[in-house]
C-alpha atoms as a PDB file:
ATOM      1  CA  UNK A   1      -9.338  -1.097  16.988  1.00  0.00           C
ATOM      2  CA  UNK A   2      -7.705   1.680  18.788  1.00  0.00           C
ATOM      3  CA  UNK A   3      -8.657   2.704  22.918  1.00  0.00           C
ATOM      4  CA  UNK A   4      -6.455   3.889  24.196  1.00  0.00           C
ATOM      5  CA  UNK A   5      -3.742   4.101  21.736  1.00  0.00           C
ATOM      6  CA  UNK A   6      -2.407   7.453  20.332  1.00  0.00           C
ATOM      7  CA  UNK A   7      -1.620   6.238  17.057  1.00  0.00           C
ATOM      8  CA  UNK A   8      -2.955   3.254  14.733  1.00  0.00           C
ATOM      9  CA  UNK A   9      -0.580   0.259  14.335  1.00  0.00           C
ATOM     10  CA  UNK A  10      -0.160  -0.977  10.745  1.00  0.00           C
ATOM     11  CA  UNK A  11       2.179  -2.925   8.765  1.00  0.00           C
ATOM     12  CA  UNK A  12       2.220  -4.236   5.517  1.00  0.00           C
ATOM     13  CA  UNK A  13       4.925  -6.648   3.829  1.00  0.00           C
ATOM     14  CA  UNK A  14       4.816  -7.804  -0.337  1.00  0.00           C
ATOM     15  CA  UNK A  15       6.676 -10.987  -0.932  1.00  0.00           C
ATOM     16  CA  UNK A  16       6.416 -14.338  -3.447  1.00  0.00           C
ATOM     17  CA  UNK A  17       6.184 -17.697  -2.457  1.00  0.00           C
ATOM     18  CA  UNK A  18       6.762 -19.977  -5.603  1.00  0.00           C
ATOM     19  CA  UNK A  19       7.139 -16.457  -8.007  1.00  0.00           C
ATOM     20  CA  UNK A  20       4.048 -15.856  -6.870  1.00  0.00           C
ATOM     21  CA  UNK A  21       2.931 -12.294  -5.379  1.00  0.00           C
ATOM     22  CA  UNK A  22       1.682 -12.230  -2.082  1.00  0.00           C
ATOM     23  CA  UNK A  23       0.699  -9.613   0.281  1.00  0.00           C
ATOM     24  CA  UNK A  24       0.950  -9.768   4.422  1.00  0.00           C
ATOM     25  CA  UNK A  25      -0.810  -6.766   7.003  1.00  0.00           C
ATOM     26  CA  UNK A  26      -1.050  -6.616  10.235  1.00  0.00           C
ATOM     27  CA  UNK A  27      -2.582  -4.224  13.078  1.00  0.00           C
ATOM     28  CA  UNK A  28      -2.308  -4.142  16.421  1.00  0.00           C
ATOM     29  CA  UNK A  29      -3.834  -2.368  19.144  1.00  0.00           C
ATOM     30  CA  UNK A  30      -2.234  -2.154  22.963  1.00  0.00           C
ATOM     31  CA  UNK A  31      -0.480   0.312  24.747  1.00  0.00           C
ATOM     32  CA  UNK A  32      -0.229  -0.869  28.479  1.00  0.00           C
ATOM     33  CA  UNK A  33       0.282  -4.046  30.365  1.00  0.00           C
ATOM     34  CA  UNK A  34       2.900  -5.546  28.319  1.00  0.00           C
ATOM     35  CA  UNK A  35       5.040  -7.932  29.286  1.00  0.00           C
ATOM     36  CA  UNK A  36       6.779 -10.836  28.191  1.00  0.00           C
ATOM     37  CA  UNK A  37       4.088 -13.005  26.731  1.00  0.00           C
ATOM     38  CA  UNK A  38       2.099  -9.716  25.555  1.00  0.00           C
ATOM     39  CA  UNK A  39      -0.777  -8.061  27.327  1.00  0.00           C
ATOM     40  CA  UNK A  40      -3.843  -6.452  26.780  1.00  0.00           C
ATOM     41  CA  UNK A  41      -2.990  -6.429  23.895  1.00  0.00           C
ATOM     42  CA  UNK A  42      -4.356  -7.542  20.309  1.00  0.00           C
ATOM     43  CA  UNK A  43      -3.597  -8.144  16.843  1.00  0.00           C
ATOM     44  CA  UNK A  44      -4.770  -9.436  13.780  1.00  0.00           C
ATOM     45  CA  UNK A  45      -2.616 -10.035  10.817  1.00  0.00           C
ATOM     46  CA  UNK A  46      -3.897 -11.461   7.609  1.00  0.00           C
ATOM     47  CA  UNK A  47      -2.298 -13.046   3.930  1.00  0.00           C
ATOM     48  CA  UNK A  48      -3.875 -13.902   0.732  1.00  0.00           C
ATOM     49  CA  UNK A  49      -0.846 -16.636   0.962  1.00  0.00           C
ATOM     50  CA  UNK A  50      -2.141 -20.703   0.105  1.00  0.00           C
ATOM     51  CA  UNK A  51      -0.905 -21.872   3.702  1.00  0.00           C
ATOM     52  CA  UNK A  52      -2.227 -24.553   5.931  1.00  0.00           C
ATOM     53  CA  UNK A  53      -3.312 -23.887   9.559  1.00  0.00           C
ATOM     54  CA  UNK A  54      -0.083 -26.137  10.912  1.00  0.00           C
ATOM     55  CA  UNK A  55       2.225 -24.478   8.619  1.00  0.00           C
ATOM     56  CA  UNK A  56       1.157 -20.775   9.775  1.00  0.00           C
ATOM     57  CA  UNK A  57       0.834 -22.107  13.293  1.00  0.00           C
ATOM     58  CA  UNK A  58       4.604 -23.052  13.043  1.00  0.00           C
ATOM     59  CA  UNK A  59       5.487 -19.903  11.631  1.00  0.00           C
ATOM     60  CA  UNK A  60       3.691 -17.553  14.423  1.00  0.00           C
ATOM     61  CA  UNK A  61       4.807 -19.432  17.014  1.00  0.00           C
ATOM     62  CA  UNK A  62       8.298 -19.133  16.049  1.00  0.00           C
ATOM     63  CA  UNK A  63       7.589 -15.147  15.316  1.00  0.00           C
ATOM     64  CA  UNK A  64       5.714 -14.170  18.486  1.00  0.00           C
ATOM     65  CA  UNK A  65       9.076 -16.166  20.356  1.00  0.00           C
ATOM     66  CA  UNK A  66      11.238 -13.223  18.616  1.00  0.00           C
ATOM     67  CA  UNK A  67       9.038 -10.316  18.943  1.00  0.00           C
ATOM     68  CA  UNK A  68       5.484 -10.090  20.752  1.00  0.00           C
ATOM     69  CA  UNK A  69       6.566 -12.271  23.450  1.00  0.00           C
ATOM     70  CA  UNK A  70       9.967 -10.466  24.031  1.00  0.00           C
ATOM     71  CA  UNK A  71       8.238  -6.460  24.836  1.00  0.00           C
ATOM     72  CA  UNK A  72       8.428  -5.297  28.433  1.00  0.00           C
ATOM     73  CA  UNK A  73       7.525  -2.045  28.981  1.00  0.00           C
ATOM     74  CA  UNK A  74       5.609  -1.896  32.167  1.00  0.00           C
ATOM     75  CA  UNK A  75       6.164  -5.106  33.995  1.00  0.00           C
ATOM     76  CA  UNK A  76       2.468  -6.008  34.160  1.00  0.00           C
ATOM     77  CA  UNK A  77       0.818  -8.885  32.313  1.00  0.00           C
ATOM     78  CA  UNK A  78      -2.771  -9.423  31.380  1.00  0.00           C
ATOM     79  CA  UNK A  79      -5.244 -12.466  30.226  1.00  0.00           C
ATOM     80  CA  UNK A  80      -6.799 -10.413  27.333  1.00  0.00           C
ATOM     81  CA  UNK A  81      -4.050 -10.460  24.959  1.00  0.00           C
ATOM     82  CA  UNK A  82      -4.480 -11.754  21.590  1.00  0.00           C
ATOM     83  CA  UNK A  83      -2.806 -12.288  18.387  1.00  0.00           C
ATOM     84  CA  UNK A  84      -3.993 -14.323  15.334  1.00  0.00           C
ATOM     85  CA  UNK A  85      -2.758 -15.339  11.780  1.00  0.00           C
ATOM     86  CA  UNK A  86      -5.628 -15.744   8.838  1.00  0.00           C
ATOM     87  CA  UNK A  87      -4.728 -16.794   5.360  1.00  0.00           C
ATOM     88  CA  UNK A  88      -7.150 -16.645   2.475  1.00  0.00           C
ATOM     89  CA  UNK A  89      -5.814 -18.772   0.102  1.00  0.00           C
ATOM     90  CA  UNK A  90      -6.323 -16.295  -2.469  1.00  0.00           C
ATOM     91  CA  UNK A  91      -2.935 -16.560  -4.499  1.00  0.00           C
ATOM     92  CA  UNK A  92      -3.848 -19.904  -5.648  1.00  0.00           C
ATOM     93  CA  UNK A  93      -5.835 -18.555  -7.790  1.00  0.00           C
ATOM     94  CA  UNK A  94      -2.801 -16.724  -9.014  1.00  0.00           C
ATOM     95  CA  UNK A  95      -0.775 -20.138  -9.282  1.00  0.00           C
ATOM     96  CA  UNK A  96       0.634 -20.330  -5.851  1.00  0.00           C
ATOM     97  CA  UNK A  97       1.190 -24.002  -4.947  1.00  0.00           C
ATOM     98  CA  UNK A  98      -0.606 -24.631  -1.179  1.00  0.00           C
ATOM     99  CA  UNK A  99       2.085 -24.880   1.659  1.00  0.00           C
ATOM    100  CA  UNK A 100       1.806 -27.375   4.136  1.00  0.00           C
ATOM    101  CA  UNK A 101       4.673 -28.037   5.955  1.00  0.00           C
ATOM    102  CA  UNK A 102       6.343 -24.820   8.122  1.00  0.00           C
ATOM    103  CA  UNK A 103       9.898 -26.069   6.755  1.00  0.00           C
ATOM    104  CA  UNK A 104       8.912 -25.643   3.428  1.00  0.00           C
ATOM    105  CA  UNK A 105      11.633 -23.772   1.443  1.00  0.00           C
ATOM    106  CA  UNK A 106       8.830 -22.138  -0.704  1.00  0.00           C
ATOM    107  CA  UNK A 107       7.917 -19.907   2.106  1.00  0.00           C
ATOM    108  CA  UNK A 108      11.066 -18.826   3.235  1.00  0.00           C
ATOM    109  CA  UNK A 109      10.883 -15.114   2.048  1.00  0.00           C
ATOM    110  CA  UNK A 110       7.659 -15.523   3.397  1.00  0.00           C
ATOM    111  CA  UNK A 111       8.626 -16.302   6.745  1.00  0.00           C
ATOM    112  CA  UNK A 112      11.291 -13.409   6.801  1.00  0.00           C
ATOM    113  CA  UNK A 113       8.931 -10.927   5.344  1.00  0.00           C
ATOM    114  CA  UNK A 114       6.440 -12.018   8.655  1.00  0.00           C
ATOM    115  CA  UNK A 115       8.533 -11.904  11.085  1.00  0.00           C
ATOM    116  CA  UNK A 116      10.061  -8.285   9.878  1.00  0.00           C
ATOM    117  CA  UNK A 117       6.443  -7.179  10.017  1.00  0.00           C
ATOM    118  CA  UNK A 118       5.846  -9.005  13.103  1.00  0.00           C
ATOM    119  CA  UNK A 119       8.918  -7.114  14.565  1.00  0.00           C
ATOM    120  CA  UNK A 120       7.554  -3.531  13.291  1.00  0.00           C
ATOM    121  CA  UNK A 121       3.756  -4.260  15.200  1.00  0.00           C
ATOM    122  CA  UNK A 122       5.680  -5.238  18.153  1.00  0.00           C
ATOM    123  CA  UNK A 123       7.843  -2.541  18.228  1.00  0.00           C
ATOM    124  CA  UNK A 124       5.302   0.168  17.163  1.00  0.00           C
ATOM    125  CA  UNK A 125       2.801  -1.148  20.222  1.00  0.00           C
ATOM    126  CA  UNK A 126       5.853  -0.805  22.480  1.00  0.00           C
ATOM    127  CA  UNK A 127       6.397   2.949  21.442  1.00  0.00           C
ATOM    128  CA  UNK A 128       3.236   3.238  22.528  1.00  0.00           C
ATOM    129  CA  UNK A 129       3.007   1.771  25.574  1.00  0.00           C
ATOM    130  CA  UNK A 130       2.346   3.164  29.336  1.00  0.00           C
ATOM    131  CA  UNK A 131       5.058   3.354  31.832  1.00  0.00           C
END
């Protein structure tokens, strides 16, 4: 998803919720416009982690607060930034017990490993960014 980017943005984070194994990766694309609140910018991170669509929401909310929405490197903002959050469901099938609620304490490794990687994407589009 690179334009004009002169590297590719990737991350990838292991962790367990409930013993269980479960994998988090991100990329991001973006290297002008960004501001507080990101910018021309986009991202797509993805989890084979048994988590409900408020839980997550919760959880990137609270992550973009700390990292995506904190990057200024130009001063100029932009409509056409976007960053999303999918998970699969996939390590049920490896016994993970579905999450729900965002204050769960089964996902609290989870949470740390996705803000850490959160952190890297932002800081890895700001490296790369114009001005």
């Amino acid at each position: 998803i690179m334009t004009t980017d002169t590297f590719p943005k990737v991350a990838t984070r292991q962790t367990q919720i409930g013993g269980v194994p479960v994998t988090i990766v991100g990329i991001a694309k973006g290297s002008g416009m960004i501001a507080p609140d990101m910018a021309t910018m986009l991202s797509f991170v993805f989890t084979d982690a048994a988590i409900g669509q408020e839980a997550l929401q919760a959880l990137l909310s609270k992550g973009v607060k700390q990292t995506f929405n904190a990057v200024t490197v130009d001063g100029d903002t932009s409509t056409s930034d976007t960053l999303m959050l999918f998970a699969t469901g996939a390590a049920a099938k490896r016994g993970q017990k579905p999450v729900t609620k965002p204050a769960d304490p089964e996902i609290a490794r989870f949470r740390s490993a996705l803000f850490d990687m959160l952190r890297e994407l932002a800081q890895l589009v700001a490296k790369d960014g114009e001005g």
